[in-house]
Amino acid sequence: MNPENGKKTYESIDIPKNLNETVMQTIASKKKEELKMKYESNENKKASETKKSYRPVWRGCVAAAAAVLVAGTIGLNTSPVFAENMSKVPVVGQLAQVLTFRSFEGTEGDVELNVNVPVVKGPDGKELPAKVNARIRQLTADYEAQAEKEMAEYREAFFETGGTKADWADRTMNLYIDYDVKYLSNDVLSLGVTTAKSWVSADEEHTYYNIDLKNDKELTLQDVLGDDYAAICNKSIVSQIEERMAADANASFFGYGDSADETDSLGKFETVDANTSFYLNAEGKVVISFPEYSIAPGYMGIQEFTITK
């Protein structure tokens, strides 16, 4: 579609006030499902000679306004040229753009990569904020480098202990890097970057960036919840831990229930602080995210808590 024609069509449609944010949240959810499908399929991947694509197909009928807005947002995340043209369209042009800075799918040595690295830009196309973009690039570059180093060390040890080339043939590390727009409004962007790898074992890490778009800075828990942020979060998290353990006999948290008197109680959750990882969900609520093994045994995985006052 020609951008000017698209703009005219868009302007002729009566668009509900909150449609833009709703569509952005829907897209963010789709991207999360896509990454989950890629990551969870990893265990079966070695049995297939053909690499599968897990990109979901968008189906169904939506209102004309939503269709135009979805098309515009997908363009913002795939084509800088399209983003530049669409930046003049009402509503869309008021929002930050999350573009794919680098996308790669292939094999490097013994590592199979599926990488999508984001870059945050303002409506004018300038990187915003530059420090966050630099940190994201460094994070993903370091993760790839560490994965390749680990695989090289494993390969060396394998052959030093009598392993053969035939036995090594099926040994690969699968590494994924992708991003997820958690929340987006005119004022705030909450962006998640997921890094995951699977070989001898599997692990997944989430890193979040919460950006005040108007002031070009990263938001803190204190910025979002106020000076009493720690007390608010602590009360909500402890309450949810107790609820989860009461509802599920297999749920376990360090220092709670049967583990209260054990040595692992040293990892008991006590309080959040300025460095605690969080993001804003589709409703704009704070979600605290704890990595594996930080407050609970590894089988519990990443633990997240939506904060309620």
GROMACS .gro file of C-alpha atoms in nm:
model
  309
    1MET     CA    1   0.000   0.000   0.000
    2ASN     CA    2   0.127   0.349  -0.084
    3PRO     CA    3   0.190   0.534   0.246
    4GLU     CA    4  -0.011   0.837   0.136
    5ASN     CA    5  -0.309   0.620   0.038
    6GLY     CA    6  -0.277   0.434   0.365
    7LYS     CA    7  -0.275   0.763   0.554
    8LYS     CA    8  -0.590   0.885   0.379
    9THR     CA    9  -0.767   0.557   0.446
   10TYR     CA   10  -0.660   0.565   0.807
   11GLU     CA   11  -0.780   0.922   0.861
   12SER     CA   12  -1.123   0.841   0.716
   13ILE     CA   13  -1.191   0.573   0.980
   14ASP     CA   14  -1.341   0.641   1.321
   15ILE     CA   15  -1.085   0.481   1.552
   16PRO     CA   16  -1.166   0.409   1.918
   17LYS     CA   17  -0.948   0.606   2.158
   18ASN     CA   18  -0.767   0.308   2.309
   19LEU     CA   19  -0.734   0.099   1.994
   20ASN     CA   20  -0.367   0.184   1.937
   21GLU     CA   21  -0.251   0.056   2.276
   22THR     CA   22  -0.478  -0.250   2.250
   23VAL     CA   23  -0.328  -0.350   1.915
   24MET     CA   24   0.027  -0.292   2.043
   25GLN     CA   25  -0.045  -0.518   2.339
   26THR     CA   26  -0.188  -0.785   2.108
   27ILE     CA   27   0.125  -0.774   1.893
   28ALA     CA   28   0.343  -0.802   2.201
   29SER     CA   29   0.146  -1.110   2.308
   30LYS     CA   30   0.190  -1.267   1.964
   31LYS     CA   31   0.566  -1.213   1.978
   32LYS     CA   32   0.579  -1.376   2.322
   33GLU     CA   33   0.389  -1.679   2.192
   34GLU     CA   34   0.629  -1.700   1.897
   35LEU     CA   35   0.937  -1.710   2.119
   36LYS     CA   36   0.776  -1.964   2.349
   37MET     CA   37   0.700  -2.192   2.054
   38LYS     CA   38   1.059  -2.165   1.930
   39TYR     CA   39   1.209  -2.232   2.270
   40GLU     CA   40   0.980  -2.517   2.377
   41SER     CA   41   1.026  -2.694   2.044
   42ASN     CA   42   1.401  -2.709   2.100
   43GLU     CA   43   1.398  -3.055   2.259
   44ASN     CA   44   1.249  -3.205   1.943
   45LYS     CA   45   1.457  -3.002   1.702
   46LYS     CA   46   1.747  -3.245   1.667
   47ALA     CA   47   1.512  -3.515   1.537
   48SER     CA   48   1.425  -3.303   1.237
   49GLU     CA   49   1.656  -3.240   0.940
   50THR     CA   50   1.456  -2.943   0.821
   51LYS     CA   51   1.453  -2.632   1.031
   52LYS     CA   52   1.095  -2.531   1.095
   53SER     CA   53   0.957  -2.183   1.102
   54TYR     CA   54   0.736  -2.098   1.396
   55ARG     CA   55   0.621  -1.761   1.284
   56PRO     CA   56   0.245  -1.752   1.346
   57VAL     CA   57   0.005  -1.670   1.066
   58TRP     CA   58  -0.222  -1.378   1.136
   59ARG     CA   59  -0.579  -1.482   1.066
   60GLY     CA   60  -0.933  -1.366   1.115
   61CYS     CA   61  -1.129  -1.057   1.029
   62VAL     CA   62  -1.096  -0.732   1.222
   63ALA     CA   63  -1.242  -0.387   1.175
   64ALA     CA   64  -1.089  -0.179   0.898
   65ALA     CA   65  -0.932   0.060   1.149
   66ALA     CA   66  -0.761  -0.222   1.335
   67ALA     CA   67  -0.635  -0.371   1.010
   68VAL     CA   68  -0.470  -0.046   0.907
   69LEU     CA   69  -0.320   0.003   1.253
   70VAL     CA   70  -0.187  -0.353   1.268
   71ALA     CA   71  -0.032  -0.315   0.925
   72GLY     CA   72   0.134   0.007   1.035
   73THR     CA   73   0.273  -0.142   1.354
   74ILE     CA   74   0.409  -0.452   1.182
   75GLY     CA   75   0.580  -0.220   0.936
   76LEU     CA   76   0.738  -0.023   1.219
   77ASN     CA   77   0.894  -0.344   1.346
   78THR     CA   78   1.027  -0.463   1.011
   79SER     CA   79   1.111  -0.171   0.783
   80PRO     CA   80   1.277   0.161   0.878
   81VAL     CA   81   1.157   0.310   0.548
   82PHE     CA   82   0.799   0.211   0.621
   83ALA     CA   83   0.840   0.345   0.975
   84GLU     CA   84   0.957   0.680   0.844
   85ASN     CA   85   0.659   0.709   0.610
   86MET     CA   86   0.408   0.600   0.871
   87SER     CA   87   0.546   0.835   1.138
   88LYS     CA   88   0.324   1.109   0.994
   89VAL     CA   89   0.008   0.905   1.043
   90PRO     CA   90  -0.199   1.015   1.350
   91VAL     CA   91  -0.162   0.805   1.668
   92VAL     CA   92   0.104   0.575   1.521
   93GLY     CA   93   0.338   0.871   1.478
   94GLN     CA   94   0.303   0.960   1.846
   95LEU     CA   95   0.454   0.633   1.962
   96ALA     CA   96   0.807   0.509   1.993
   97GLN     CA   97   0.916   0.250   1.739
   98VAL     CA   98   1.069  -0.084   1.829
   99LEU     CA   99   1.254  -0.201   1.519
  100THR     CA  100   1.459  -0.512   1.455
  101PHE     CA  101   1.819  -0.390   1.460
  102ARG     CA  102   1.965  -0.731   1.373
  103SER     CA  103   1.798  -1.054   1.265
  104PHE     CA  104   1.987  -1.377   1.200
  105GLU     CA  105   1.893  -1.742   1.170
  106GLY     CA  106   2.161  -1.995   1.091
  107THR     CA  107   2.458  -2.191   1.221
  108GLU     CA  108   2.792  -2.061   1.342
  109GLY     CA  109   3.025  -2.349   1.424
  110ASP     CA  110   2.840  -2.579   1.662
  111VAL     CA  111   2.586  -2.315   1.763
  112GLU     CA  112   2.249  -2.280   1.594
  113LEU     CA  113   2.128  -1.923   1.630
  114ASN     CA  114   1.788  -1.762   1.602
  115VAL     CA  115   1.848  -1.397   1.686
  116ASN     CA  116   1.632  -1.085   1.676
  117VAL     CA  117   1.790  -0.780   1.840
  118PRO     CA  118   1.571  -0.471   1.890
  119VAL     CA  119   1.645  -0.101   1.869
  120VAL     CA  120   1.423   0.167   2.022
  121LYS     CA  121   1.356   0.481   1.819
  122GLY     CA  122   1.139   0.785   1.868
  123PRO     CA  123   0.866   0.892   1.626
  124ASP     CA  124   1.128   1.104   1.448
  125GLY     CA  125   1.341   0.796   1.376
  126LYS     CA  126   1.621   0.885   1.617
  127GLU     CA  127   1.746   0.623   1.862
  128LEU     CA  128   1.580   0.668   2.199
  129PRO     CA  129   1.739   0.632   2.445
  130ALA     CA  130   2.086   0.569   2.306
  131LYS     CA  131   2.219   0.419   2.631
  132VAL     CA  132   1.947   0.153   2.640
  133ASN     CA  133   2.009   0.054   2.279
  134ALA     CA  134   2.382   0.023   2.349
  135ARG     CA  135   2.312  -0.195   2.653
  136ILE     CA  136   2.082  -0.423   2.454
  137ARG     CA  137   2.342  -0.468   2.182
  138GLN     CA  138   2.612  -0.541   2.439
  139LEU     CA  139   2.387  -0.786   2.624
  140THR     CA  140   2.310  -0.988   2.313
  141ALA     CA  141   2.669  -0.976   2.182
  142ASP     CA  142   2.805  -1.097   2.516
  143TYR     CA  143   2.547  -1.374   2.531
  144GLU     CA  144   2.636  -1.502   2.185
  145ALA     CA  145   3.008  -1.485   2.263
  146GLN     CA  146   2.962  -1.671   2.592
  147ALA     CA  147   2.755  -1.942   2.421
  148GLU     CA  148   3.024  -1.997   2.156
  149LYS     CA  149   3.293  -2.007   2.425
  150GLU     CA  150   3.102  -2.263   2.632
  151MET     CA  151   3.046  -2.483   2.328
  152ALA     CA  152   3.414  -2.464   2.227
  153GLU     CA  153   3.523  -2.565   2.579
  154TYR     CA  154   3.275  -2.851   2.583
  155ARG     CA  155   3.394  -2.971   2.242
  156GLU     CA  156   3.757  -2.967   2.356
  157ALA     CA  157   3.678  -3.160   2.673
  158PHE     CA  158   3.466  -3.408   2.477
  159PHE     CA  159   3.751  -3.509   2.245
  160GLU     CA  160   4.011  -3.503   2.523
  161THR     CA  161   3.810  -3.764   2.710
  162GLY     CA  162   3.786  -4.003   2.416
  163GLY     CA  163   3.484  -3.874   2.225
  164THR     CA  164   3.470  -3.942   1.851
  165LYS     CA  165   3.364  -3.722   1.560
  166ALA     CA  166   3.072  -3.955   1.495
  167ASP     CA  167   2.951  -3.913   1.852
  168TRP     CA  168   2.996  -3.536   1.833
  169ALA     CA  169   2.799  -3.498   1.510
  170ASP     CA  170   2.460  -3.451   1.679
  171ARG     CA  171   2.584  -3.220   1.951
  172THR     CA  172   2.480  -2.859   1.897
  173MET     CA  173   2.380  -2.567   2.112
  174ASN     CA  174   2.056  -2.393   2.022
  175LEU     CA  175   2.055  -2.026   2.111
  176TYR     CA  176   1.763  -1.784   2.091
  177ILE     CA  177   1.750  -1.409   2.139
  178ASP     CA  178   1.426  -1.222   2.089
  179TYR     CA  179   1.234  -0.924   2.222
  180ASP     CA  180   0.885  -0.852   2.340
  181VAL     CA  181   0.702  -0.520   2.372
  182LYS     CA  182   0.533  -0.557   2.709
  183TYR     CA  183   0.367  -0.217   2.724
  184LEU     CA  184   0.362   0.092   2.505
  185SER     CA  185   0.191   0.427   2.544
  186ASN     CA  186   0.276   0.781   2.441
  187ASP     CA  187   0.481   0.819   2.758
  188VAL     CA  188   0.621   0.476   2.847
  189LEU     CA  189   0.776   0.175   2.677
  190SER     CA  190   0.836  -0.151   2.861
  191LEU     CA  191   1.055  -0.386   2.657
  192GLY     CA  192   1.172  -0.738   2.738
  193VAL     CA  193   1.472  -0.914   2.584
  194THR     CA  194   1.482  -1.293   2.622
  195THR     CA  195   1.805  -1.490   2.589
  196ALA     CA  196   1.782  -1.868   2.595
  197LYS     CA  197   2.011  -2.157   2.515
  198SER     CA  198   1.979  -2.533   2.525
  199TRP     CA  199   2.249  -2.802   2.498
  200VAL     CA  200   2.364  -3.002   2.803
  201SER     CA  201   2.088  -2.823   2.993
  202ALA     CA  202   1.846  -2.544   2.913
  203ASP     CA  203   1.830  -2.197   3.060
  204GLU     CA  204   1.640  -1.880   2.990
  205GLU     CA  205   1.698  -1.524   3.106
  206HIS     CA  206   1.479  -1.216   3.080
  207THR     CA  207   1.610  -0.860   3.085
  208TYR     CA  208   1.369  -0.568   3.100
  209TYR     CA  209   1.396  -0.203   2.999
  210ASN     CA  210   1.131   0.043   3.118
  211ILE     CA  211   1.168   0.375   2.942
  212ASP     CA  212   1.023   0.717   3.016
  213LEU     CA  213   0.988   0.831   2.654
  214LYS     CA  214   0.923   1.197   2.731
  215ASN     CA  215   1.229   1.240   2.953
  216ASP     CA  216   1.450   0.989   2.771
  217LYS     CA  217   1.543   0.787   3.080
  218GLU     CA  218   1.487   0.447   3.236
  219LEU     CA  219   1.211   0.416   3.494
  220THR     CA  220   1.269   0.273   3.840
  221LEU     CA  221   1.025   0.100   4.072
  222GLN     CA  222   1.023   0.416   4.278
  223ASP     CA  223   0.926   0.621   3.971
  224VAL     CA  224   0.628   0.394   3.906
  225LEU     CA  225   0.509   0.306   4.258
  226GLY     CA  226   0.635   0.597   4.467
  227ASP     CA  227   0.861   0.619   4.771
  228ASP     CA  228   0.690   0.323   4.942
  229TYR     CA  229   0.761   0.093   4.646
  230ALA     CA  230   0.953  -0.162   4.854
  231ALA     CA  231   0.679  -0.204   5.114
  232ILE     CA  232   0.411  -0.224   4.845
  233CYS     CA  233   0.601  -0.490   4.648
  234ASN     CA  234   0.708  -0.693   4.950
  235LYS     CA  235   0.356  -0.722   5.091
  236SER     CA  236   0.213  -0.828   4.754
  237ILE     CA  237   0.491  -1.078   4.676
  238VAL     CA  238   0.482  -1.252   5.017
  239SER     CA  239   0.104  -1.279   4.994
  240GLN     CA  240   0.126  -1.438   4.648
  241ILE     CA  241   0.400  -1.680   4.756
  242GLU     CA  242   0.179  -1.803   5.039
  243GLU     CA  243  -0.120  -1.831   4.804
  244ARG     CA  244   0.079  -2.034   4.549
  245MET     CA  245   0.208  -2.275   4.811
  246ALA     CA  246  -0.139  -2.321   4.956
  247ALA     CA  247  -0.286  -2.391   4.611
  248ASP     CA  248  -0.012  -2.627   4.488
  249ALA     CA  249   0.153  -2.891   4.707
  250ASN     CA  250   0.449  -2.901   4.468
  251ALA     CA  251   0.515  -2.528   4.486
  252SER     CA  252   0.827  -2.443   4.685
  253PHE     CA  253   1.001  -2.118   4.780
  254PHE     CA  254   1.320  -2.082   4.980
  255GLY     CA  255   1.247  -2.015   5.346
  256TYR     CA  256   0.875  -2.088   5.325
  257GLY     CA  257   0.680  -2.398   5.426
  258ASP     CA  258   0.888  -2.715   5.463
  259SER     CA  259   1.207  -2.533   5.364
  260ALA     CA  260   1.172  -2.269   5.637
  261ASP     CA  261   1.427  -2.438   5.865
  262GLU     CA  262   1.656  -2.575   5.594
  263THR     CA  263   1.978  -2.427   5.463
  264ASP     CA  264   1.807  -2.305   5.146
  265SER     CA  265   1.612  -2.062   5.363
  266LEU     CA  266   1.913  -1.835   5.309
  267GLY     CA  267   1.761  -1.757   4.970
  268LYS     CA  268   1.428  -1.657   5.121
  269PHE     CA  269   1.269  -1.354   4.961
  270GLU     CA  270   1.302  -1.056   5.190
  271THR     CA  271   1.267  -0.738   4.989
  272VAL     CA  272   1.289  -0.577   4.647
  273ASP     CA  273   1.538  -0.300   4.586
  274ALA     CA  274   1.640  -0.053   4.318
  275ASN     CA  275   1.798  -0.332   4.111
  276THR     CA  276   1.502  -0.572   4.115
  277SER     CA  277   1.393  -0.667   3.763
  278PHE     CA  278   1.043  -0.559   3.657
  279TYR     CA  279   0.826  -0.467   3.361
  280LEU     CA  280   0.483  -0.321   3.296
  281ASN     CA  281   0.220  -0.561   3.165
  282ALA     CA  282  -0.054  -0.489   2.910
  283GLU     CA  283  -0.262  -0.315   3.178
  284GLY     CA  284   0.031  -0.099   3.286
  285LYS     CA  285   0.075  -0.286   3.616
  286VAL     CA  286   0.417  -0.360   3.763
  287VAL     CA  287   0.533  -0.721   3.730
  288ILE     CA  288   0.834  -0.825   3.940
  289SER     CA  289   1.043  -1.098   3.775
  290PHE     CA  290   1.284  -1.325   3.965
  291PRO     CA  291   1.536  -1.543   3.774
  292GLU     CA  292   1.553  -1.919   3.817
  293TYR     CA  293   1.706  -2.033   4.147
  294SER     CA  294   1.689  -1.685   4.302
  295ILE     CA  295   1.392  -1.731   4.539
  296ALA     CA  296   1.282  -2.086   4.455
  297PRO     CA  297   1.427  -2.421   4.339
  298GLY     CA  298   1.517  -2.450   3.971
  299TYR     CA  299   1.212  -2.662   3.882
  300MET     CA  300   0.992  -2.364   3.972
  301GLY     CA  301   1.145  -2.167   3.686
  302ILE     CA  302   1.123  -1.789   3.654
  303GLN     CA  303   0.885  -1.647   3.913
  304GLU     CA  304   0.675  -1.339   3.834
  305PHE     CA  305   0.444  -1.139   4.060
  306THR     CA  306   0.193  -0.876   3.946
  307ILE     CA  307   0.195  -0.607   4.212
  308THR     CA  308  -0.132  -0.494   4.361
  309LYS     CA  309  -0.157  -0.222   4.624
   0.00000   0.00000   0.00000
